[in-house]
Every structure is written in structure tokens, then in C-alpha cells.
Amino acid sequence: MRNRIHELDYLKCLFIILMIIFHLSHIGSKYPYAKSIVYTFHMPAFLLISGYLINVHKKPEIFLKAMAWIFIPYTIMEISYACMSMLFPVWDGIKEISASVLLGKVLLDPIGPYWYLHTFILCGTTYYFVHTYLSSTPFIRLLVTSSLLLLFSYIFHLLTFANAFYFMAGTAIHLGKRPFLSCFPASFLAIIPLVFLCSQPENLNRGTLGGILITGLVISLSLYIYKHLPHTVKQASLFIGKNTLPILLFSPVFTALSKLFLPFFSFDPTGICFLCTATVITLYGSIFIAFCLDKACLSPFFFFGKKILI
């Protein structure tokens, strides 16, 4: 098993928290420009890390079993979220519940944060089969995988190619046998070009050169901040970073329910008190659900055939 890289767990913690914050519709509508900035880099960075860490040196039955045990909780939560969107409307929610609509959301057009798992499964599985069954150089394998993902994007509309690009960039770093951290050296000076790029609205698109540069600069700046964090904060961030998958799975339950207690924060026009409270509840609530599933011995039926929390 590959040793964990603490800095990557920290980055995953940072990006999952940003995902939670800007999935709070109240915060997204109050700070739309900040939301545009965060949406430019937070999930692309996740995909970059995922592409770097994916292990394709497995037997097919082992790899496919691992993917299946991602697909199962993904399917359960995607269907649940789609149905919940009827009660707690979201911008990409469904208008009616039917087998065809739900199947379409699971296989073709997921809503909520679950699109990341859909993209990860599709990119990871495609890359695995090309890597396993195409006898060629790493560059040709990357080229063939990218071509297939381009086909899936523009012909079959199964994913956004900009998202696939970040996943493949992560695999390219790994195949180049370069440490991830060496590609994004920690630097406080990254804040200078980052502020300039973020001040130009045309750069706030993950599919542009500006969006790619913003993603890289955020990673570099975040790694600099990590070096100066107190030990207790580092340890908390590493725990969250190790458990981003259950947080991703269960957080929409709490971000949707947070609308119920929004009126209690009407005294704060900035929304910061609501943001902090809802984020903490979402993090603790998601981890608590995972903990309960582990204790009830239900995890083998839901997630990877083992305990959820790491």
C-alpha cells in the first residue's frame, strides 16, 4: 500500500471544506464572486490528486471490485440527493421522480457533488483498461486515454473534459515519476499572481489557462500555509483529509438541512456565523454517520467492504 502523503491529506481537507461552504446556497448567493473563484480550483485540484494517487497496478477483479464499492454508495446517495431535491430545491434538482430520471442521473448526468465520483469512476476505469491492455509507452497510453475521455465528453456527454484533463494531469505527474509536491513548490509569493489572475473574471474557468494556473498557485500557496499551521490544526486537517469520501457522500444531507436553521442567523448580515455553524455541523454530521455505520457493522454493505472511517 502506498504511504500516505500528509500534505495531500491536508489539501483534500481544505478543498472538501471549501466544497461544503459553497454548497450552502445562502453563502453562494451572498458571495458569488468568491464562489466563482473557489469553483475554479477546488474540485480540479481534487481530480489532480486523484489522478496522481490512483493505483492501476492491480488485477482486474481487484480494481473493478474497488470501483464497484465506490459505485454502490455513489448510486445510493445520488438517488437520495435527487429525491431530496424535490423537498429542498437546488439549482440542478429534478422536477419529477421516475426510474428513467433517476437512472439518467446516476449514469449520465449526476447532480450535487456526486459528479466528482461519476467522473472519477469513468476516468479511473478508462485509464486502468488502457494501461492494462495496451502494450505501449506511458505517453501513448495517456494519449489514448485522453482521446477516449474526449470522446466520452463531446460525443456521449458523460463528463466535462476540463475535469478529465485534471485527472489525466495527475496521472501524468505520477507516470513521470515526479513527486507531486515537487510540481507545486510551497511558496507565499504564489499569492501575487494568484490575486492578479482571480481579479480577472475571464480566468475563473477551470477549462482555461488562467483556471489551470489558479489551481496550481492555490496548491502552492496552501502548501506554504501548511508548513506554518499549529500541530493540532495539522492533525485535525489530516483526519478530515483521510475521510473526504464519507464527507463527500453525506455532506449534502446537512447542507440541504441547514436551510432550516438559516432564519436563526438573521442577526448576522455577513452570513459568517451561519457559514461556520453549518460547516461544523456538516463535517461532524458526515463523520458521525460514517462512525455509526462502522459501529453497526453496516459498512461492508455500503462502502468498500470495510470500515468507512480511516
Short mmCIF file of C-alpha atoms in Angstrom, two decimals:
data_model
loop_
_atom_site.label_atom_id
_atom_site.label_comp_id
_atom_site.label_asym_id
_atom_site.label_seq_id
_atom_site.Cartn_x
_atom_site.Cartn_y
_atom_site.Cartn_z
CA MET A 1 0.00 0.00 0.00
CA ARG A 2 1.35 3.44 -0.92
CA ASN A 3 2.36 5.54 2.10
CA ARG A 4 0.06 8.47 2.74
CA ILE A 5 1.40 11.91 1.93
CA HIS A 6 0.34 14.24 4.73
CA GLU A 7 0.34 17.31 2.53
CA LEU A 8 -2.13 15.68 0.14
CA ASP A 9 -4.48 14.82 3.00
CA TYR A 10 -4.25 18.44 4.13
CA LEU A 11 -5.08 19.69 0.64
CA LYS A 12 -8.05 17.33 0.45
CA CYS A 13 -9.26 18.67 3.80
CA LEU A 14 -9.01 22.26 2.58
CA PHE A 15 -10.85 21.58 -0.66
CA ILE A 16 -13.63 19.49 0.92
CA ILE A 17 -14.30 22.31 3.41
CA LEU A 18 -14.49 24.81 0.55
CA MET A 19 -16.88 22.45 -1.24
CA ILE A 20 -19.15 22.39 1.82
CA ILE A 21 -19.06 26.16 2.28
CA PHE A 22 -20.06 26.99 -1.26
CA HIS A 23 -22.69 24.25 -1.43
CA LEU A 24 -24.50 26.31 1.19
CA SER A 25 -26.83 28.16 -1.17
CA HIS A 26 -27.06 31.16 1.16
CA ILE A 27 -23.29 31.66 1.10
CA GLY A 28 -23.03 31.07 -2.63
CA SER A 29 -25.66 33.70 -3.36
CA LYS A 30 -24.17 36.18 -0.89
CA TYR A 31 -20.62 35.84 -2.21
CA PRO A 32 -20.98 34.92 -5.90
CA TYR A 33 -17.51 36.13 -6.95
CA ALA A 34 -15.80 34.16 -4.18
CA LYS A 35 -17.85 31.15 -5.25
CA SER A 36 -16.64 31.57 -8.84
CA ILE A 37 -13.03 31.66 -7.65
CA VAL A 38 -13.38 28.57 -5.46
CA TYR A 39 -15.24 26.64 -8.17
CA THR A 40 -12.32 27.33 -10.49
CA PHE A 41 -9.86 25.27 -8.44
CA HIS A 42 -11.29 23.17 -5.60
CA MET A 43 -12.63 20.15 -7.50
CA PRO A 44 -9.99 20.33 -10.27
CA ALA A 45 -7.38 20.05 -7.51
CA PHE A 46 -9.24 17.04 -6.11
CA LEU A 47 -9.17 15.38 -9.52
CA LEU A 48 -5.49 16.22 -9.94
CA ILE A 49 -4.70 14.49 -6.64
CA SER A 50 -6.98 11.56 -7.53
CA GLY A 51 -5.23 11.03 -10.85
CA TYR A 52 -1.87 11.09 -9.11
CA LEU A 53 -2.88 8.58 -6.44
CA ILE A 54 -4.91 6.08 -8.45
CA ASN A 55 -3.34 2.62 -8.44
CA VAL A 56 -3.71 0.82 -11.76
CA HIS A 57 -1.22 -1.92 -10.89
CA LYS A 58 -3.92 -4.31 -9.72
CA LYS A 59 -5.56 -7.40 -11.08
CA PRO A 60 -8.77 -6.59 -12.96
CA GLU A 61 -11.04 -8.30 -10.42
CA ILE A 62 -9.48 -6.35 -7.54
CA PHE A 63 -9.61 -3.00 -9.35
CA LEU A 64 -13.18 -3.48 -10.56
CA LYS A 65 -14.30 -4.56 -7.11
CA ALA A 66 -12.84 -1.37 -5.67
CA MET A 67 -14.65 0.71 -8.30
CA ALA A 68 -17.88 -1.19 -7.65
CA TRP A 69 -17.68 -0.33 -3.98
CA ILE A 70 -17.42 3.32 -4.92
CA PHE A 71 -20.26 3.00 -7.41
CA ILE A 72 -22.63 1.46 -4.83
CA PRO A 73 -22.56 4.33 -2.28
CA TYR A 74 -22.43 6.81 -5.16
CA THR A 75 -25.64 5.34 -6.61
CA ILE A 76 -27.41 5.28 -3.23
CA MET A 77 -26.52 8.85 -2.39
CA GLU A 78 -27.09 10.22 -5.89
CA ILE A 79 -30.62 8.78 -5.94
CA SER A 80 -31.24 10.03 -2.40
CA TYR A 81 -29.98 13.50 -3.26
CA ALA A 82 -32.07 13.64 -6.44
CA CYS A 83 -35.19 12.70 -4.48
CA MET A 84 -34.31 15.15 -1.71
CA SER A 85 -34.04 17.93 -4.28
CA MET A 86 -37.81 17.68 -4.65
CA LEU A 87 -38.18 18.77 -1.00
CA PHE A 88 -35.19 21.09 -0.72
CA PRO A 89 -34.90 22.63 -4.18
CA VAL A 90 -31.42 23.02 -5.62
CA TRP A 91 -30.44 24.66 -8.89
CA ASP A 92 -29.85 21.35 -10.68
CA GLY A 93 -32.60 19.37 -8.94
CA ILE A 94 -35.14 17.12 -10.63
CA LYS A 95 -38.77 18.01 -11.30
CA GLU A 96 -40.21 14.50 -11.12
CA ILE A 97 -39.25 11.13 -9.71
CA SER A 98 -39.22 8.20 -12.11
CA ALA A 99 -36.97 5.24 -12.80
CA SER A 100 -35.71 6.74 -16.06
CA VAL A 101 -34.93 10.12 -14.48
CA LEU A 102 -33.06 8.57 -11.56
CA LEU A 103 -31.17 6.15 -13.81
CA GLY A 104 -30.18 9.04 -16.05
CA LYS A 105 -28.84 10.98 -13.09
CA VAL A 106 -26.78 8.01 -11.88
CA LEU A 107 -25.31 7.00 -15.24
CA LEU A 108 -25.28 10.16 -17.34
CA ASP A 109 -25.87 13.43 -15.55
CA PRO A 110 -25.34 13.36 -11.74
CA ILE A 111 -26.35 16.34 -9.63
CA GLY A 112 -24.83 17.74 -6.49
CA PRO A 113 -21.21 16.97 -5.55
CA TYR A 114 -21.59 13.37 -6.72
CA TRP A 115 -20.49 14.29 -10.24
CA TYR A 116 -16.94 14.00 -8.86
CA LEU A 117 -17.40 10.29 -8.10
CA HIS A 118 -19.00 9.75 -11.51
CA THR A 119 -16.03 11.44 -13.20
CA PHE A 120 -13.52 9.59 -11.02
CA ILE A 121 -15.04 6.19 -11.82
CA LEU A 122 -15.19 6.90 -15.54
CA CYS A 123 -11.68 8.37 -15.79
CA GLY A 124 -10.12 5.78 -13.47
CA THR A 125 -11.70 2.79 -15.18
CA THR A 126 -10.83 4.06 -18.67
CA TYR A 127 -7.23 4.70 -17.67
CA TYR A 128 -6.97 1.29 -15.97
CA PHE A 129 -8.08 -0.68 -19.03
CA VAL A 130 -5.87 1.31 -21.39
CA HIS A 131 -2.90 0.90 -19.05
CA THR A 132 -3.56 -2.83 -18.55
CA TYR A 133 -4.37 -3.95 -22.07
CA LEU A 134 -2.47 -1.54 -24.33
CA SER A 135 1.16 -2.53 -24.66
CA SER A 136 2.81 0.76 -25.41
CA THR A 137 4.71 3.65 -23.87
CA PRO A 138 3.24 5.68 -20.98
CA PHE A 139 2.84 8.67 -23.30
CA ILE A 140 0.79 6.68 -25.82
CA ARG A 141 -1.36 5.27 -23.02
CA LEU A 142 -2.04 8.77 -21.73
CA LEU A 143 -2.85 9.94 -25.25
CA VAL A 144 -5.27 7.06 -25.88
CA THR A 145 -6.96 7.54 -22.50
CA SER A 146 -7.32 11.27 -23.10
CA SER A 147 -8.76 10.62 -26.57
CA LEU A 148 -11.35 8.23 -25.14
CA LEU A 149 -12.31 10.72 -22.44
CA LEU A 150 -12.59 13.42 -25.09
CA LEU A 151 -14.96 11.12 -26.97
CA PHE A 152 -16.99 10.44 -23.82
CA SER A 153 -17.21 14.19 -23.25
CA TYR A 154 -18.08 15.68 -26.62
CA ILE A 155 -19.90 12.78 -28.27
CA PHE A 156 -21.64 11.00 -25.38
CA HIS A 157 -21.71 13.92 -22.91
CA LEU A 158 -20.77 11.66 -20.00
CA LEU A 159 -18.42 14.13 -18.37
CA THR A 160 -16.76 17.51 -18.77
CA PHE A 161 -13.41 17.18 -20.50
CA ALA A 162 -11.92 20.00 -18.42
CA ASN A 163 -12.45 17.80 -15.35
CA ALA A 164 -10.93 14.80 -17.11
CA PHE A 165 -7.92 16.95 -18.01
CA TYR A 166 -7.03 17.47 -14.35
CA PHE A 167 -7.34 13.77 -13.61
CA MET A 168 -5.05 12.92 -16.52
CA ALA A 169 -2.60 15.65 -15.47
CA GLY A 170 -2.34 13.89 -12.10
CA THR A 171 -1.63 10.55 -13.77
CA ALA A 172 0.97 12.23 -15.99
CA ILE A 173 2.79 13.52 -12.92
CA HIS A 174 2.79 10.03 -11.43
CA LEU A 175 3.95 8.38 -14.66
CA GLY A 176 6.72 10.93 -14.92
CA LYS A 177 7.94 9.60 -11.56
CA ARG A 178 7.93 13.08 -10.10
CA PRO A 179 6.81 13.68 -6.52
CA PHE A 180 3.55 15.60 -6.51
CA LEU A 181 4.92 18.21 -4.13
CA SER A 182 7.89 18.96 -6.39
CA CYS A 183 5.47 20.08 -9.10
CA PHE A 184 3.82 22.59 -6.74
CA PRO A 185 6.57 24.04 -4.54
CA ALA A 186 5.26 25.72 -1.40
CA SER A 187 5.55 29.48 -1.83
CA PHE A 188 3.99 32.54 -0.24
CA LEU A 189 4.86 34.50 -3.39
CA ALA A 190 2.21 32.48 -5.24
CA ILE A 191 -0.31 34.91 -3.75
CA ILE A 192 0.84 37.72 -6.09
CA PRO A 193 -0.03 36.13 -9.45
CA LEU A 194 -2.99 34.39 -7.80
CA VAL A 195 -4.60 37.68 -6.77
CA PHE A 196 -3.96 39.13 -10.23
CA LEU A 197 -5.48 36.13 -12.03
CA CYS A 198 -8.50 35.99 -9.71
CA SER A 199 -9.19 39.67 -10.29
CA GLN A 200 -9.87 38.93 -13.97
CA PRO A 201 -13.29 37.24 -14.37
CA GLU A 202 -12.28 35.59 -17.65
CA ASN A 203 -9.79 33.44 -15.71
CA LEU A 204 -12.46 31.98 -13.45
CA ASN A 205 -12.99 28.92 -15.59
CA ARG A 206 -11.22 25.65 -14.87
CA GLY A 207 -11.03 24.92 -18.59
CA THR A 208 -8.88 27.95 -19.40
CA LEU A 209 -5.14 28.55 -18.99
CA GLY A 210 -5.99 31.05 -16.28
CA GLY A 211 -8.02 28.43 -14.43
CA ILE A 212 -5.17 25.92 -14.67
CA LEU A 213 -2.70 28.48 -13.31
CA ILE A 214 -5.07 29.42 -10.47
CA THR A 215 -5.36 25.76 -9.46
CA GLY A 216 -1.59 25.31 -9.37
CA LEU A 217 -0.99 28.57 -7.49
CA VAL A 218 -3.63 27.75 -4.88
CA ILE A 219 -1.95 24.40 -4.25
CA SER A 220 1.46 26.07 -3.86
CA LEU A 221 0.13 28.75 -1.51
CA SER A 222 -1.83 26.18 0.51
CA LEU A 223 1.28 24.03 0.95
CA TYR A 224 3.14 27.08 2.26
CA ILE A 225 0.37 27.70 4.80
CA TYR A 226 0.50 24.03 5.86
CA LYS A 227 4.11 24.43 6.97
CA HIS A 228 3.10 27.14 9.43
CA LEU A 229 -0.03 25.56 10.92
CA PRO A 230 -0.08 24.58 14.61
CA HIS A 231 0.37 20.84 15.23
CA THR A 232 -3.21 20.34 16.46
CA VAL A 233 -4.64 22.03 13.36
CA LYS A 234 -2.46 19.85 11.15
CA GLN A 235 -3.66 16.69 12.89
CA ALA A 236 -7.31 17.69 12.55
CA SER A 237 -6.83 18.53 8.87
CA LEU A 238 -5.14 15.17 8.24
CA PHE A 239 -8.06 13.30 9.83
CA ILE A 240 -10.55 15.17 7.67
CA GLY A 241 -8.36 14.69 4.60
CA LYS A 242 -8.24 10.93 5.13
CA ASN A 243 -12.03 10.80 5.31
CA THR A 244 -13.10 13.08 2.49
CA LEU A 245 -15.07 10.34 0.75
CA PRO A 246 -17.68 9.83 3.52
CA ILE A 247 -17.82 13.62 3.92
CA LEU A 248 -18.45 13.96 0.18
CA LEU A 249 -21.12 11.27 0.34
CA PHE A 250 -23.06 12.53 3.36
CA SER A 251 -22.46 16.30 3.36
CA PRO A 252 -25.37 17.13 1.01
CA VAL A 253 -27.78 15.85 3.65
CA PHE A 254 -26.58 18.52 6.07
CA THR A 255 -26.05 21.36 3.58
CA ALA A 256 -29.67 20.89 2.49
CA LEU A 257 -31.00 20.69 6.06
CA SER A 258 -29.00 23.78 7.02
CA LYS A 259 -31.63 25.88 5.27
CA LEU A 260 -33.97 25.04 8.15
CA PHE A 261 -31.93 26.93 10.74
CA LEU A 262 -30.87 29.81 8.48
CA PRO A 263 -33.56 32.14 9.98
CA PHE A 264 -31.84 31.90 13.38
CA PHE A 265 -28.86 33.75 11.91
CA SER A 266 -30.77 36.71 10.55
CA PHE A 267 -28.88 38.91 13.04
CA ASP A 268 -25.65 38.43 11.00
CA PRO A 269 -25.84 40.15 7.60
CA THR A 270 -22.42 38.76 6.59
CA GLY A 271 -23.57 35.14 6.86
CA ILE A 272 -20.27 34.19 8.53
CA CYS A 273 -21.91 32.83 11.70
CA PHE A 274 -24.20 30.64 9.60
CA LEU A 275 -21.24 29.54 7.46
CA CYS A 276 -19.18 28.44 10.45
CA THR A 277 -22.06 26.68 12.18
CA ALA A 278 -23.32 24.87 9.07
CA THR A 279 -19.80 23.81 8.07
CA VAL A 280 -19.02 22.35 11.50
CA ILE A 281 -22.38 20.56 11.65
CA THR A 282 -21.84 19.15 8.15
CA LEU A 283 -18.34 17.88 8.95
CA TYR A 284 -19.26 16.35 12.30
CA GLY A 285 -22.58 15.03 10.98
CA SER A 286 -21.00 13.31 7.99
CA ILE A 287 -18.29 11.72 10.13
CA PHE A 288 -20.88 10.69 12.72
CA ILE A 289 -22.95 8.87 10.07
CA ALA A 290 -19.83 7.03 8.93
CA PHE A 291 -18.98 6.19 12.55
CA CYS A 292 -22.48 4.81 13.14
CA LEU A 293 -22.30 2.67 10.00
CA ASP A 294 -18.96 1.28 11.20
CA LYS A 295 -20.27 0.54 14.69
CA ALA A 296 -23.44 -1.06 13.33
CA CYS A 297 -21.31 -3.27 11.05
CA LEU A 298 -23.19 -1.92 8.03
CA SER A 299 -20.09 -0.58 6.27
CA PRO A 300 -19.39 -3.86 4.40
CA PHE A 301 -22.75 -3.47 2.66
CA PHE A 302 -22.22 0.16 1.75
CA PHE A 303 -18.61 1.09 1.29
CA PHE A 304 -15.56 -0.81 0.09
CA GLY A 305 -16.45 -3.90 2.11
CA LYS A 306 -14.65 -2.48 5.18
CA LYS A 307 -14.85 0.35 7.70
CA ILE A 308 -15.58 3.77 6.31
CA LEU A 309 -13.55 5.94 8.64
CA ILE A 310 -9.79 5.77 8.32
#
